[in-house]
């Protein structure tokens, strides 16, 4: 191995500090950046890496794992006795079938493609099914393979340019639906293939909404890859927004909604950077755009709507690590106005993060119970929820520890 190569933390038994240094370097963070994201200093991070400071408590380890987006806690701790996936789910049973459909080379499809209008109706039904289902990945995993193959065939068999562009728009949205299934599963390369193909199909479609949706999802993929990808997340989101802005004065509700969603994405990334003023400025602009939409409008892909802005405010406050503000925004938001079960569960998780930041772990656990009730698959794949639950299984208060352990069993983190 050359001096420039990054060691493999799995090749040899390494101590905690060595693993931390390797994983931090792979995320493109300096010690000062890591320390700052954890409310510490670069000297503190160096002390952990060099062994000057002893291995921290579980609470701190989980915070480090969150910042570094560690998939398996054993990657950081070195313990091979307990493997806990944090920012990746366990891998859905239908993942292999979806992956096979994405990876197939559709050069000579023999089946006759359904009409684009038929595919559009199937997509609409799939989005509705996703929002209604507590086990939304199971539902999507059953629908996606045929949708992907049929949408690819529709593009190949389109005779006229206008038909081909319409088919590309449907194909792009099919990849968007697929990204919701693939996200947080243990196959990051597949996620990027899906995101990139969605962008290409959207560009070929020349459809403003398809282009905006693909940019929105690509921005999320970049941001979820860690701080070294935040600039790329901003670049994609702001480029998509710049493309849409000239269309907004006369835009349809669907185009206005995706533009508003892109504005909020920029605010979300700013909050991850701890840029308070920029984050709230973007949120306020997104809220103004939401108010232009009908009161009962709810975007089936982005969830952008008047109803979602309260949930978005909670997310901004949580990402800024403002516990009191998070709780205040949670009290103002109305989760029951969110018609989507997975999105409502995600909001409950963000509320729980706020309560945890505010020093209210019992309320956080109760809120995670509500998230589990709304959509068990959402909480099962959410790293933030897992972190809270695991942290509280070590609580010194027996009732809290018992409640956290019961929830951990329901989420599949601990054996019954």
Short mmCIF file of C-alpha atoms in Angstrom, two decimals:
data_model
loop_
_atom_site.label_atom_id
_atom_site.label_comp_id
_atom_site.label_asym_id
_atom_site.label_seq_id
_atom_site.Cartn_x
_atom_site.Cartn_y
_atom_site.Cartn_z
CA UNK A 1 0.00 0.00 0.00
CA UNK A 2 1.42 3.41 -0.95
CA UNK A 3 1.78 6.22 1.57
CA UNK A 4 -1.14 8.01 -0.09
CA UNK A 5 -3.57 5.11 0.36
CA UNK A 6 -6.18 5.25 3.10
CA UNK A 7 -5.95 2.17 5.35
CA UNK A 8 -8.84 -0.22 5.45
CA UNK A 9 -10.35 -0.26 8.96
CA UNK A 10 -11.46 -3.85 8.41
CA UNK A 11 -8.08 -5.29 7.39
CA UNK A 12 -6.48 -5.24 10.84
CA UNK A 13 -7.77 -4.77 14.36
CA UNK A 14 -7.46 -1.03 14.95
CA UNK A 15 -8.09 1.00 18.05
CA UNK A 16 -10.94 3.51 18.23
CA UNK A 17 -8.77 6.54 17.47
CA UNK A 18 -7.30 4.99 14.33
CA UNK A 19 -10.75 4.08 13.06
CA UNK A 20 -11.99 7.57 13.78
CA UNK A 21 -9.12 9.10 11.81
CA UNK A 22 -9.70 6.82 8.83
CA UNK A 23 -13.44 7.42 8.71
CA UNK A 24 -13.03 11.18 9.22
CA UNK A 25 -10.51 11.34 6.36
CA UNK A 26 -12.80 9.36 4.08
CA UNK A 27 -15.54 11.95 4.73
CA UNK A 28 -13.16 14.75 3.74
CA UNK A 29 -13.28 16.47 7.15
CA UNK A 30 -10.45 18.13 9.04
CA UNK A 31 -10.12 17.62 12.78
CA UNK A 32 -11.30 21.20 13.30
CA UNK A 33 -14.41 20.57 11.19
CA UNK A 34 -15.23 17.34 13.03
CA UNK A 35 -14.76 18.99 16.39
CA UNK A 36 -16.84 22.00 15.39
CA UNK A 37 -19.75 19.85 14.20
CA UNK A 38 -19.75 18.17 17.62
CA UNK A 39 -19.42 21.36 19.64
CA UNK A 40 -15.80 20.49 20.47
CA UNK A 41 -12.37 21.54 19.20
CA UNK A 42 -9.87 20.18 16.73
CA UNK A 43 -7.56 19.47 19.64
CA UNK A 44 -10.24 17.25 21.18
CA UNK A 45 -10.60 15.30 17.91
CA UNK A 46 -6.80 14.92 17.72
CA UNK A 47 -6.75 13.67 21.30
CA UNK A 48 -9.23 10.91 20.44
CA UNK A 49 -7.38 9.92 17.29
CA UNK A 50 -3.94 9.78 18.91
CA UNK A 51 -5.15 7.99 22.02
CA UNK A 52 -4.38 10.89 24.34
CA UNK A 53 -8.06 10.84 25.28
CA UNK A 54 -9.78 7.58 26.15
CA UNK A 55 -12.63 6.14 24.09
CA UNK A 56 -15.69 8.29 24.81
CA UNK A 57 -19.04 7.17 26.20
CA UNK A 58 -21.76 5.75 23.95
CA UNK A 59 -23.55 9.11 23.74
CA UNK A 60 -20.47 10.74 22.19
CA UNK A 61 -19.72 7.76 19.95
CA UNK A 62 -23.25 7.95 18.54
CA UNK A 63 -22.84 11.69 17.93
CA UNK A 64 -19.58 11.04 16.05
CA UNK A 65 -21.24 8.28 14.05
CA UNK A 66 -24.05 10.67 13.09
CA UNK A 67 -21.65 13.35 11.84
CA UNK A 68 -19.56 10.83 9.88
CA UNK A 69 -22.67 9.03 8.57
CA UNK A 70 -21.25 5.73 9.79
CA UNK A 71 -23.39 2.91 8.44
CA UNK A 72 -22.44 0.22 10.96
CA UNK A 73 -21.45 1.23 14.49
CA UNK A 74 -18.86 -1.55 14.49
CA UNK A 75 -16.97 0.35 11.75
CA UNK A 76 -16.22 3.02 14.35
CA UNK A 77 -15.94 1.01 17.57
CA UNK A 78 -14.21 -2.07 16.21
CA UNK A 79 -16.52 -4.34 18.19
CA UNK A 80 -17.54 -7.34 16.16
CA UNK A 81 -20.04 -8.56 18.75
CA UNK A 82 -22.80 -6.08 17.91
CA UNK A 83 -23.48 -4.79 14.41
CA UNK A 84 -25.96 -1.93 14.31
CA UNK A 85 -26.76 -0.21 11.03
CA UNK A 86 -27.20 3.49 11.72
CA UNK A 87 -27.53 5.42 8.47
CA UNK A 88 -28.46 2.44 6.35
CA UNK A 89 -31.33 0.08 6.81
CA UNK A 90 -30.97 -3.69 6.93
CA UNK A 91 -31.54 -4.13 3.19
CA UNK A 92 -35.11 -4.74 2.11
CA UNK A 93 -36.01 -8.20 0.78
CA UNK A 94 -37.18 -6.60 -2.48
CA UNK A 95 -33.92 -4.67 -3.00
CA UNK A 96 -32.43 -7.37 -5.25
CA UNK A 97 -35.40 -7.25 -7.64
CA UNK A 98 -35.30 -3.48 -7.89
CA UNK A 99 -31.53 -3.52 -8.38
CA UNK A 100 -31.85 -6.08 -11.19
CA UNK A 101 -34.38 -3.89 -13.01
CA UNK A 102 -32.16 -0.82 -12.67
CA UNK A 103 -29.00 -2.65 -13.74
CA UNK A 104 -30.53 -4.42 -16.76
CA UNK A 105 -29.27 -3.19 -20.13
CA UNK A 106 -32.46 -2.35 -22.04
CA UNK A 107 -30.96 -2.37 -25.52
CA UNK A 108 -33.47 -4.65 -27.24
CA UNK A 109 -36.65 -4.80 -25.20
CA UNK A 110 -39.14 -7.14 -26.85
CA UNK A 111 -42.29 -6.38 -24.91
CA UNK A 112 -44.59 -3.75 -26.28
CA UNK A 113 -44.49 -0.63 -24.16
CA UNK A 114 -47.71 0.52 -22.48
CA UNK A 115 -49.00 3.95 -23.52
CA UNK A 116 -47.42 6.85 -21.64
CA UNK A 117 -50.82 7.80 -20.20
CA UNK A 118 -51.12 4.29 -18.75
CA UNK A 119 -47.67 4.57 -17.16
CA UNK A 120 -48.57 7.97 -15.75
CA UNK A 121 -51.69 6.50 -14.11
CA UNK A 122 -49.62 3.67 -12.60
CA UNK A 123 -47.11 6.17 -11.23
CA UNK A 124 -49.86 8.25 -9.67
CA UNK A 125 -51.27 5.14 -7.99
CA UNK A 126 -47.79 4.19 -6.77
CA UNK A 127 -47.26 7.59 -5.13
CA UNK A 128 -50.65 7.37 -3.43
CA UNK A 129 -49.87 3.86 -2.22
CA UNK A 130 -46.55 5.02 -0.81
CA UNK A 131 -48.16 7.79 1.21
CA UNK A 132 -50.86 5.52 2.62
CA UNK A 133 -48.72 2.53 3.54
CA UNK A 134 -46.95 1.99 6.86
CA UNK A 135 -44.65 -0.44 4.99
CA UNK A 136 -44.02 1.81 2.01
CA UNK A 137 -40.78 0.12 0.90
CA UNK A 138 -42.58 -3.20 0.65
CA UNK A 139 -45.24 -1.57 -1.52
CA UNK A 140 -42.74 0.23 -3.77
CA UNK A 141 -40.47 -2.79 -4.04
CA UNK A 142 -43.32 -4.78 -5.51
CA UNK A 143 -44.26 -2.11 -8.07
CA UNK A 144 -40.91 -0.74 -9.22
CA UNK A 145 -39.35 -3.54 -11.32
CA UNK A 146 -42.21 -3.62 -13.85
CA UNK A 147 -42.54 0.17 -13.84
CA UNK A 148 -38.84 0.61 -14.59
CA UNK A 149 -38.89 -1.89 -17.45
CA UNK A 150 -42.09 -0.48 -18.97
CA UNK A 151 -40.89 3.13 -18.73
CA UNK A 152 -37.61 2.22 -20.40
CA UNK A 153 -39.52 0.46 -23.19
CA UNK A 154 -41.75 3.49 -23.66
CA UNK A 155 -38.70 5.69 -24.28
CA UNK A 156 -37.18 3.22 -26.74
CA UNK A 157 -40.37 2.71 -28.73
CA UNK A 158 -41.50 6.33 -28.96
CA UNK A 159 -41.79 7.28 -32.66
CA UNK A 160 -42.04 11.06 -32.42
CA UNK A 161 -39.96 13.58 -30.50
CA UNK A 162 -42.92 14.79 -28.45
CA UNK A 163 -43.79 11.22 -27.46
CA UNK A 164 -40.18 10.51 -26.56
CA UNK A 165 -39.96 13.59 -24.32
CA UNK A 166 -43.18 12.59 -22.55
CA UNK A 167 -41.83 9.08 -22.03
CA UNK A 168 -38.55 10.48 -20.67
CA UNK A 169 -40.52 12.53 -18.13
CA UNK A 170 -42.29 9.38 -16.96
CA UNK A 171 -38.99 7.48 -16.83
CA UNK A 172 -37.41 10.26 -14.78
CA UNK A 173 -40.26 10.20 -12.28
CA UNK A 174 -40.01 6.40 -12.10
CA UNK A 175 -36.38 6.81 -11.05
CA UNK A 176 -37.52 9.42 -8.52
CA UNK A 177 -39.91 6.90 -7.02
CA UNK A 178 -37.10 4.35 -7.06
CA UNK A 179 -34.81 6.70 -5.14
CA UNK A 180 -37.31 6.79 -2.28
CA UNK A 181 -37.07 3.00 -2.11
CA UNK A 182 -33.28 2.80 -2.40
CA UNK A 183 -32.42 5.64 0.02
CA UNK A 184 -30.81 4.50 3.29
CA UNK A 185 -30.42 0.96 2.05
CA UNK A 186 -26.95 -0.66 2.04
CA UNK A 187 -26.16 0.03 -1.63
CA UNK A 188 -24.89 3.57 -2.11
CA UNK A 189 -23.70 2.96 -5.71
CA UNK A 190 -27.24 1.92 -6.67
CA UNK A 191 -28.62 5.13 -5.17
CA UNK A 192 -26.25 7.20 -7.29
CA UNK A 193 -27.07 5.26 -10.47
CA UNK A 194 -30.75 5.93 -9.87
CA UNK A 195 -30.21 9.64 -9.11
CA UNK A 196 -28.01 10.20 -12.16
CA UNK A 197 -30.34 8.36 -14.53
CA UNK A 198 -33.21 10.42 -13.20
CA UNK A 199 -31.31 13.61 -13.98
CA UNK A 200 -30.47 12.47 -17.51
CA UNK A 201 -34.03 11.39 -18.30
CA UNK A 202 -35.36 14.68 -16.89
CA UNK A 203 -33.03 16.72 -19.08
CA UNK A 204 -34.05 14.70 -22.14
CA UNK A 205 -37.72 15.30 -21.31
CA UNK A 206 -37.34 19.11 -21.26
CA UNK A 207 -40.14 19.04 -18.69
CA UNK A 208 -39.62 21.74 -16.02
CA UNK A 209 -41.20 19.77 -13.20
CA UNK A 210 -39.25 16.60 -14.03
CA UNK A 211 -36.01 18.60 -14.10
CA UNK A 212 -36.83 20.23 -10.76
CA UNK A 213 -37.70 16.93 -9.08
CA UNK A 214 -34.51 15.26 -10.31
CA UNK A 215 -32.43 18.19 -9.04
CA UNK A 216 -34.22 18.06 -5.69
CA UNK A 217 -33.41 14.38 -5.22
CA UNK A 218 -29.82 14.75 -6.42
CA UNK A 219 -29.30 17.57 -3.89
CA UNK A 220 -30.55 15.27 -1.13
CA UNK A 221 -28.22 12.48 -2.23
CA UNK A 222 -25.24 14.85 -2.10
CA UNK A 223 -26.17 16.30 1.29
CA UNK A 224 -26.72 12.89 2.84
CA UNK A 225 -23.22 11.91 1.71
CA UNK A 226 -21.72 14.21 4.33
CA UNK A 227 -20.25 17.70 4.80
CA UNK A 228 -17.71 17.35 1.99
CA UNK A 229 -20.67 17.10 -0.43
CA UNK A 230 -22.61 20.13 0.85
CA UNK A 231 -21.28 22.39 -1.93
CA UNK A 232 -22.44 19.90 -4.55
CA UNK A 233 -25.87 19.77 -2.88
CA UNK A 234 -26.13 23.55 -3.06
CA UNK A 235 -24.91 23.64 -6.65
CA UNK A 236 -27.54 21.18 -7.88
CA UNK A 237 -30.40 22.71 -5.89
CA UNK A 238 -29.61 26.29 -6.91
CA UNK A 239 -29.05 25.33 -10.56
CA UNK A 240 -32.46 23.67 -10.64
CA UNK A 241 -34.02 26.70 -9.01
CA UNK A 242 -32.33 29.11 -11.46
CA UNK A 243 -33.79 27.09 -14.33
CA UNK A 244 -37.31 27.27 -12.87
CA UNK A 245 -37.37 30.88 -11.65
CA UNK A 246 -38.19 32.51 -15.04
CA UNK A 247 -41.23 30.21 -15.25
CA UNK A 248 -42.66 30.96 -11.80
CA UNK A 249 -44.90 33.97 -12.54
CA UNK A 250 -47.17 31.74 -14.64
CA UNK A 251 -46.18 28.36 -13.20
CA UNK A 252 -48.54 25.51 -12.45
CA UNK A 253 -48.93 24.37 -8.85
CA UNK A 254 -46.63 21.42 -9.56
CA UNK A 255 -43.79 23.61 -10.86
CA UNK A 256 -44.23 26.15 -8.06
CA UNK A 257 -44.11 23.34 -5.51
CA UNK A 258 -40.86 21.87 -6.78
CA UNK A 259 -39.31 25.35 -6.85
CA UNK A 260 -40.37 25.85 -3.23
CA UNK A 261 -38.94 22.45 -2.33
CA UNK A 262 -35.60 23.42 -3.90
CA UNK A 263 -35.53 26.66 -1.90
CA UNK A 264 -36.06 24.70 1.29
CA UNK A 265 -33.34 22.20 0.31
CA UNK A 266 -30.86 25.08 0.17
CA UNK A 267 -32.04 26.09 3.64
CA UNK A 268 -31.69 22.53 4.91
CA UNK A 269 -28.09 22.35 3.75
CA UNK A 270 -27.37 25.76 5.28
CA UNK A 271 -28.76 24.47 8.59
CA UNK A 272 -26.45 21.46 8.37
CA UNK A 273 -23.60 23.97 8.03
CA UNK A 274 -24.93 25.80 11.11
CA UNK A 275 -25.57 28.95 9.02
CA UNK A 276 -28.52 30.17 11.04
CA UNK A 277 -29.47 33.31 9.13
CA UNK A 278 -29.19 31.70 5.71
CA UNK A 279 -31.18 28.63 6.78
CA UNK A 280 -34.11 30.64 8.15
CA UNK A 281 -34.04 33.05 5.21
CA UNK A 282 -34.48 30.15 2.78
CA UNK A 283 -37.22 28.66 4.97
CA UNK A 284 -39.09 31.97 5.02
CA UNK A 285 -38.89 32.27 1.25
CA UNK A 286 -40.12 28.69 0.85
CA UNK A 287 -43.03 29.45 3.17
CA UNK A 288 -43.99 32.45 1.02
CA UNK A 289 -43.99 30.19 -2.04
CA UNK A 290 -46.10 27.59 -0.20
CA UNK A 291 -48.69 30.24 0.58
CA UNK A 292 -49.23 30.69 -3.17
CA UNK A 293 -50.46 27.10 -3.35
CA UNK A 294 -54.06 26.03 -2.64
CA UNK A 295 -54.68 25.23 1.04
CA UNK A 296 -55.32 21.54 0.29
CA UNK A 297 -52.42 21.08 -2.16
CA UNK A 298 -49.87 18.39 -1.24
CA UNK A 299 -47.09 17.52 -3.65
CA UNK A 300 -46.97 13.72 -4.04
CA UNK A 301 -43.19 13.61 -4.51
CA UNK A 302 -41.64 16.36 -2.38
CA UNK A 303 -44.53 16.75 0.13
CA UNK A 304 -44.16 20.51 -0.41
CA UNK A 305 -47.30 22.30 0.73
CA UNK A 306 -48.56 24.73 3.31
CA UNK A 307 -48.96 21.79 5.69
CA UNK A 308 -45.30 20.80 5.52
CA UNK A 309 -43.74 24.16 6.41
CA UNK A 310 -44.21 23.61 10.15
CA UNK A 311 -42.36 20.30 9.86
CA UNK A 312 -39.63 22.01 7.83
CA UNK A 313 -39.23 24.60 10.59
CA UNK A 314 -38.63 21.82 13.11
CA UNK A 315 -35.98 20.32 10.81
CA UNK A 316 -34.13 23.63 10.47
CA UNK A 317 -34.11 24.18 14.23
CA UNK A 318 -32.94 20.63 14.90
CA UNK A 319 -30.13 20.81 12.36
CA UNK A 320 -29.01 24.08 13.97
CA UNK A 321 -28.95 22.16 17.29
CA UNK A 322 -31.33 24.71 18.82
CA UNK A 323 -33.18 22.52 21.30
CA UNK A 324 -35.53 25.14 22.69
CA UNK A 325 -36.43 26.48 19.26
CA UNK A 326 -36.97 22.92 18.02
CA UNK A 327 -39.50 22.28 20.78
CA UNK A 328 -41.21 25.63 20.13
CA UNK A 329 -41.52 24.83 16.42
CA UNK A 330 -42.74 21.31 17.20
CA UNK A 331 -45.51 22.76 19.36
CA UNK A 332 -46.54 25.07 16.49
CA UNK A 333 -46.48 22.35 13.80
CA UNK A 334 -49.46 20.07 13.27
CA UNK A 335 -48.36 16.59 12.28
CA UNK A 336 -51.94 15.54 11.64
CA UNK A 337 -52.16 17.87 8.64
CA UNK A 338 -49.48 15.79 6.87
CA UNK A 339 -51.43 13.21 4.84
CA UNK A 340 -48.43 10.98 4.10
CA UNK A 341 -47.71 8.28 6.67
CA UNK A 342 -43.95 8.03 5.96
CA UNK A 343 -43.59 11.81 5.89
CA UNK A 344 -45.57 12.12 9.12
CA UNK A 345 -43.28 9.54 10.72
CA UNK A 346 -40.25 11.48 9.51
CA UNK A 347 -41.67 14.63 11.13
CA UNK A 348 -42.18 12.78 14.41
CA UNK A 349 -38.53 11.72 14.30
CA UNK A 350 -37.44 15.32 13.80
CA UNK A 351 -39.61 16.32 16.76
CA UNK A 352 -37.97 13.59 18.84
CA UNK A 353 -34.53 14.95 17.91
CA UNK A 354 -35.67 18.36 19.14
CA UNK A 355 -36.90 16.99 22.46
CA UNK A 356 -33.64 15.08 22.90
CA UNK A 357 -31.64 18.26 22.25
CA UNK A 358 -33.82 20.07 24.78
CA UNK A 359 -33.09 17.51 27.48
CA UNK A 360 -36.48 15.77 27.34
CA UNK A 361 -35.56 12.15 26.52
CA UNK A 362 -38.83 10.68 27.79
CA UNK A 363 -40.84 12.91 25.45
CA UNK A 364 -38.41 12.02 22.65
CA UNK A 365 -39.07 8.31 23.15
CA UNK A 366 -42.82 8.86 23.30
CA UNK A 367 -42.61 10.79 20.03
CA UNK A 368 -40.61 8.00 18.41
CA UNK A 369 -43.38 5.61 19.44
CA UNK A 370 -45.76 7.80 17.44
CA UNK A 371 -43.36 7.66 14.48
CA UNK A 372 -43.31 3.87 14.69
CA UNK A 373 -47.10 3.80 14.78
CA UNK A 374 -47.33 5.97 11.65
CA UNK A 375 -44.75 4.09 9.55
CA UNK A 376 -42.53 1.38 11.08
CA UNK A 377 -40.33 1.19 7.98
CA UNK A 378 -39.49 4.89 8.17
CA UNK A 379 -38.14 4.73 11.72
CA UNK A 380 -36.40 1.42 11.02
CA UNK A 381 -34.27 3.09 8.34
CA UNK A 382 -33.65 6.40 10.14
CA UNK A 383 -30.22 6.87 11.73
CA UNK A 384 -31.29 9.73 13.99
CA UNK A 385 -34.07 7.67 15.53
CA UNK A 386 -31.70 4.77 16.07
CA UNK A 387 -29.19 7.02 17.77
CA UNK A 388 -31.75 8.34 20.29
CA UNK A 389 -33.06 4.89 21.09
CA UNK A 390 -29.61 3.34 21.51
CA UNK A 391 -28.47 6.22 23.68
CA UNK A 392 -31.43 5.80 26.02
CA UNK A 393 -30.98 2.02 26.33
CA UNK A 394 -27.96 3.03 28.44
CA UNK A 395 -29.99 5.40 30.64
CA UNK A 396 -29.50 5.21 34.40
CA UNK A 397 -33.28 5.59 34.85
CA UNK A 398 -34.77 2.11 34.70
CA UNK A 399 -38.19 3.11 33.31
CA UNK A 400 -36.58 5.08 30.49
CA UNK A 401 -34.11 2.31 29.78
CA UNK A 402 -36.93 -0.22 29.61
CA UNK A 403 -38.99 1.95 27.26
CA UNK A 404 -36.00 2.52 24.98
CA UNK A 405 -35.21 -1.19 24.95
CA UNK A 406 -38.78 -2.07 24.02
CA UNK A 407 -38.65 0.38 21.13
CA UNK A 408 -35.24 -0.95 20.09
CA UNK A 409 -36.73 -4.45 19.85
CA UNK A 410 -39.62 -3.16 17.70
CA UNK A 411 -37.10 -1.41 15.40
CA UNK A 412 -34.96 -4.55 15.11
CA UNK A 413 -31.98 -3.01 16.90
CA UNK A 414 -32.07 -5.51 19.78
CA UNK A 415 -33.21 -9.10 19.97
CA UNK A 416 -36.47 -9.73 21.81
#
